[in-house]
Short mmCIF file of C-alpha atoms in Angstrom, two decimals:
data_model
loop_
_atom_site.label_atom_id
_atom_site.label_comp_id
_atom_site.label_asym_id
_atom_site.label_seq_id
_atom_site.Cartn_x
_atom_site.Cartn_y
_atom_site.Cartn_z
CA UNK A 383 -49.37 -15.17 -34.61
CA UNK A 384 -47.53 -11.33 -35.36
CA UNK A 385 -49.21 -9.29 -33.26
CA UNK A 386 -48.23 -6.83 -30.78
CA UNK A 387 -44.70 -7.09 -32.69
CA UNK A 388 -45.10 -4.01 -34.03
CA UNK A 389 -45.66 -2.12 -30.62
CA UNK A 390 -43.01 0.57 -29.57
CA UNK A 391 -40.83 -0.62 -26.70
CA UNK A 392 -41.05 1.73 -24.24
CA UNK A 393 -37.23 2.83 -23.68
CA UNK A 394 -35.45 2.68 -19.94
CA UNK A 395 -33.19 5.83 -20.74
CA UNK A 396 -34.53 8.44 -19.29
CA UNK A 397 -34.90 6.63 -16.12
CA UNK A 398 -31.47 5.17 -15.74
CA UNK A 399 -29.83 8.68 -16.31
CA UNK A 400 -31.50 9.56 -13.47
CA UNK A 401 -30.09 7.06 -11.59
CA UNK A 402 -27.21 6.59 -12.53
CA UNK A 403 -27.63 11.10 -11.81
CA UNK A 404 -28.05 10.31 -8.45
CA UNK A 405 -26.16 7.45 -7.82
CA UNK A 406 -23.00 10.10 -9.20
CA UNK A 407 -23.61 12.53 -6.43
CA UNK A 408 -24.36 9.81 -3.20
CA UNK A 409 -20.77 8.18 -4.46
CA UNK A 410 -19.27 11.24 -4.92
CA UNK A 411 -20.90 12.62 -1.00
CA UNK A 412 -19.77 9.29 0.59
CA UNK A 413 -16.53 9.59 -0.92
CA UNK A 414 -16.04 11.95 1.44
CA UNK A 415 -17.61 11.08 4.41
CA UNK A 416 -15.18 7.59 3.50
CA UNK A 417 -12.68 9.59 3.44
CA UNK A 418 -13.58 11.50 7.14
CA UNK A 419 -14.10 7.44 8.18
CA UNK A 420 -10.17 6.59 7.12
CA UNK A 421 -8.50 9.44 8.72
CA UNK A 422 -10.73 8.25 11.90
CA UNK A 423 -10.09 4.62 12.10
CA UNK A 424 -6.86 4.42 9.93
CA UNK A 425 -5.42 1.47 7.21
CA UNK A 426 -6.25 0.87 3.78
CA UNK A 427 -9.63 -1.15 4.96
CA UNK A 428 -12.71 -0.90 7.10
CA UNK A 429 -16.08 -0.21 7.83
CA UNK A 430 -19.25 1.09 10.11
CA UNK A 431 -22.47 0.75 10.13
CA UNK A 432 -25.13 3.87 11.08
CA UNK A 433 -28.44 3.38 12.46
CA UNK A 434 -31.06 5.01 11.67
CA UNK A 435 -34.31 5.09 12.16
CA UNK A 436 -35.56 3.45 9.23
CA UNK A 437 -32.81 1.45 9.36
CA UNK A 438 -28.92 0.66 8.56
CA UNK A 439 -26.44 1.91 6.01
CA UNK A 440 -22.55 0.60 6.38
CA UNK A 441 -19.74 2.39 4.38
CA UNK A 442 -16.96 0.79 3.61
CA UNK A 443 -13.67 2.42 2.55
CA UNK A 444 -10.59 0.83 0.76
CA UNK A 445 -8.03 3.03 1.10
CA UNK A 446 -9.56 6.58 1.99
CA UNK A 447 -12.81 5.83 -0.81
CA UNK A 448 -15.65 4.44 -0.51
CA UNK A 449 -15.82 1.06 -1.73
CA UNK A 450 -19.85 0.52 -0.90
CA UNK A 451 -22.93 2.30 0.82
CA UNK A 452 -25.80 -0.17 1.75
CA UNK A 453 -29.02 0.17 3.03
CA UNK A 454 -30.63 -2.35 4.97
CA UNK A 455 -34.20 -0.93 5.72
CA UNK A 456 -36.88 -2.65 8.58
CA UNK A 457 -39.52 -2.69 5.51
CA UNK A 458 -37.11 -5.73 4.06
CA UNK A 459 -35.22 -3.77 1.73
CA UNK A 460 -30.98 -4.51 1.35
CA UNK A 461 -30.00 -2.47 -1.47
CA UNK A 462 -26.05 -0.94 -2.72
CA UNK A 463 -26.26 2.21 -3.18
CA UNK A 464 -22.58 2.98 -4.16
CA UNK A 465 -21.07 -0.94 -5.71
CA UNK A 466 -17.92 -1.01 -8.39
CA UNK A 467 -20.45 -4.05 -9.40
CA UNK A 468 -23.76 -3.81 -10.05
CA UNK A 469 -26.15 -0.52 -10.66
CA UNK A 470 -29.32 -0.25 -7.72
CA UNK A 471 -33.00 -0.76 -8.73
CA UNK A 472 -34.34 2.95 -8.97
CA UNK A 473 -37.36 1.79 -7.09
CA UNK A 474 -34.75 0.38 -4.04
CA UNK A 475 -32.43 3.99 -4.71
CA UNK A 476 -35.97 5.92 -4.21
CA UNK A 477 -36.85 4.06 -0.94
CA UNK A 478 -33.09 3.94 0.25
CA UNK A 479 -32.57 8.45 -0.55
CA UNK A 480 -35.39 8.88 1.68
CA UNK A 481 -33.25 7.78 4.56
CA UNK A 482 -29.87 9.02 3.70
CA UNK A 483 -30.34 12.71 5.67
CA UNK A 484 -30.51 10.13 8.58
CA UNK A 485 -27.24 8.59 7.64
CA UNK A 486 -25.69 11.72 6.96
CA UNK A 487 -26.91 13.18 10.66
CA UNK A 488 -25.26 9.65 12.82
CA UNK A 489 -22.03 10.35 10.91
CA UNK A 490 -21.69 14.12 12.31
CA UNK A 491 -23.10 12.46 15.38
CA UNK A 492 -20.76 10.23 15.57
CA UNK A 493 -17.41 12.50 14.37
CA UNK A 494 -19.33 14.63 17.18
CA UNK A 495 -19.28 12.13 19.84
CA UNK A 496 -14.64 12.13 19.26
CA UNK A 497 -14.56 15.37 20.02
CA UNK A 498 -12.48 15.56 23.17
CA UNK A 499 -12.05 11.50 23.09
CA UNK A 500 -8.33 12.67 23.90
CA UNK A 501 -8.21 15.65 26.45
CA UNK A 502 -6.55 13.02 28.67
CA UNK A 503 -4.18 11.27 27.43
CA UNK A 504 -1.23 12.37 28.09
CA UNK A 505 1.28 13.41 25.46
CA UNK A 506 4.97 13.43 27.94
CA UNK A 507 6.57 10.32 28.23
CA UNK A 508 9.08 8.79 30.12
CA UNK A 509 12.72 9.21 28.81
CA UNK A 510 13.78 6.25 27.03
CA UNK A 511 16.55 4.05 28.10
CA UNK A 512 19.31 4.11 26.15
CA UNK A 513 20.78 0.39 25.23
CA UNK A 514 23.67 1.66 23.92
CA UNK A 515 26.26 0.06 26.66
CA UNK A 516 24.53 -3.52 26.52
CA UNK A 517 25.04 -3.51 22.76
CA UNK A 518 28.25 -2.69 23.04
CA UNK A 519 29.29 -5.23 25.75
CA UNK A 520 27.43 -6.76 22.61
CA UNK A 521 29.19 -6.92 20.20
CA UNK A 522 32.55 -7.06 22.49
CA UNK A 523 31.96 -10.64 23.36
CA UNK A 524 30.67 -11.44 20.02
CA UNK A 525 33.62 -10.07 18.83
CA UNK A 526 36.01 -12.29 20.92
CA UNK A 527 34.13 -15.17 19.74
CA UNK A 528 34.33 -14.36 16.13
CA UNK A 529 38.31 -14.02 16.97
CA UNK A 530 38.77 -17.50 17.82
CA UNK A 531 36.05 -18.66 15.22
CA UNK A 532 38.41 -17.06 12.47
CA UNK A 533 41.62 -18.42 14.23
CA UNK A 534 39.41 -22.13 14.36
CA UNK A 535 38.80 -21.65 10.56
CA UNK A 536 42.07 -20.68 9.59
CA UNK A 537 43.48 -24.34 11.16
CA UNK A 538 41.17 -26.23 9.62
CA UNK A 539 41.64 -24.77 5.98
CA UNK A 540 45.36 -24.92 6.61
CA UNK A 541 45.03 -29.28 6.92
CA UNK A 542 41.95 -29.59 4.94
CA UNK A 543 41.69 -29.68 0.93
CA UNK A 544 38.78 -27.75 0.73
CA UNK A 545 37.91 -24.02 0.27
CA UNK A 546 34.55 -25.17 2.70
CA UNK A 547 33.98 -27.05 4.93
CA UNK A 548 32.35 -27.44 8.93
CA UNK A 549 33.70 -28.59 12.52
CA UNK A 550 30.64 -29.78 14.59
CA UNK A 551 30.40 -31.32 18.27
CA UNK A 552 27.99 -31.50 21.10
CA UNK A 553 29.07 -29.76 23.68
CA UNK A 554 26.50 -30.97 27.67
CA UNK A 555 23.85 -31.56 24.45
CA UNK A 556 23.88 -28.62 22.32
CA UNK A 557 25.18 -29.15 19.08
CA UNK A 558 27.89 -26.93 18.13
CA UNK A 559 29.29 -25.82 14.83
CA UNK A 560 31.31 -23.88 13.21
CA UNK A 561 31.05 -23.64 9.06
CA UNK A 562 34.54 -21.91 7.30
CA UNK A 563 34.82 -20.38 3.59
CA UNK A 564 38.37 -20.94 3.21
CA UNK A 565 40.51 -19.31 6.81
CA UNK A 566 37.47 -16.93 7.87
CA UNK A 567 34.02 -18.27 9.66
CA UNK A 568 31.50 -17.69 7.91
CA UNK A 569 28.86 -19.04 11.21
CA UNK A 570 28.77 -20.22 15.34
CA UNK A 571 25.20 -22.45 15.45
CA UNK A 572 24.43 -23.30 17.89
CA UNK A 573 21.39 -26.19 18.54
CA UNK A 574 21.60 -27.55 14.85
CA UNK A 575 19.05 -26.04 12.37
CA UNK A 576 16.45 -23.74 13.59
CA UNK A 577 19.32 -22.24 15.90
CA UNK A 578 21.13 -19.78 17.24
CA UNK A 579 24.12 -17.87 15.10
CA UNK A 580 26.21 -16.61 17.49
CA UNK A 581 28.59 -15.56 14.61
CA UNK A 582 27.21 -14.55 11.22
CA UNK A 583 27.32 -12.74 8.30
CA UNK A 584 23.74 -11.19 9.05
CA UNK A 585 23.17 -9.57 11.72
CA UNK A 586 24.64 -9.53 15.46
CA UNK A 587 22.59 -12.45 18.30
CA UNK A 588 19.91 -11.09 21.38
CA UNK A 589 22.31 -10.58 24.46
CA UNK A 590 20.36 -12.79 26.33
CA UNK A 591 21.22 -15.33 23.66
CA UNK A 592 24.43 -13.76 24.05
CA UNK A 593 24.15 -15.07 27.75
CA UNK A 594 22.99 -17.89 27.31
CA UNK A 595 25.37 -19.66 24.37
CA UNK A 596 29.02 -17.82 25.27
CA UNK A 597 30.03 -19.79 28.59
CA UNK A 598 29.43 -22.73 26.13
CA UNK A 599 31.47 -21.20 23.49
CA UNK A 600 34.22 -22.03 25.70
CA UNK A 601 33.85 -26.29 25.26
CA UNK A 602 33.39 -25.50 22.27
CA UNK A 603 37.34 -24.65 21.58
CA UNK A 604 37.74 -26.97 23.80
CA UNK A 605 36.63 -29.85 21.53
CA UNK A 606 38.07 -28.10 19.20
CA UNK A 607 41.12 -28.57 20.03
CA UNK A 608 41.27 -32.19 20.93
CA UNK A 609 39.67 -32.47 17.93
CA UNK A 610 43.42 -31.11 15.94
CA UNK A 611 45.68 -32.44 19.27
CA UNK A 612 43.97 -35.94 17.49
CA UNK A 613 45.24 -35.19 14.16
CA UNK A 614 48.71 -34.03 15.35
CA UNK A 615 49.11 -37.61 17.05
CA UNK A 616 48.16 -39.70 14.53
CA UNK A 617 51.10 -38.19 12.76
CA UNK A 618 53.72 -38.53 15.51
CA UNK A 619 54.53 -42.55 14.41
CA UNK A 620 55.13 -41.88 10.66
CA UNK A 621 57.89 -41.50 9.52
CA UNK A 622 59.93 -41.08 6.27
#
């Protein structure tokens, strides 16, 4: 029952070492190709397939270095010559490497094909229009709205018992809201949740939004004035 157990187990060390040496040289060389490919295609990730007489080579790069190099032969051979996941079979590696020179030639042909591709691309462009005047007018109008909103917030703070509060009104079917903190306006929002902030602590509205909604601010102020007038009238009959 023990026959054959004394036979020496053959070592694959030499073949594995040769395989690893070939893969290391290919990784170094393909890494340079990957770097050049990344420069051409841009981005941190990418790939390109190169067809040769014996099949197809796919080079994938990541962060300017080779991620994998795959050979798919016409005979059905499919081997990752370079991969971070597994080392190739030595026999399959040998078969693939018969076509590696053709891969390098196809890569060089691809690079050469791009020579002069930008020759007719213009390098002079029209002057860029300034938004300074539009932005300044937007800021002027928003500043006026903010000043009025602060005055509204100050008046509300005088008559309301809390440091925080809101005033809302519906103008022509659109909800307007002023939120205050003490006597200052935190924001003026049009359109409810997800609406447009005409006054904000973070960023100004677009000129288009100002054009669309600024006229409606008059109605919002008028509604506020009516609210204050009603409060005043409610106290007219109080006598002490």
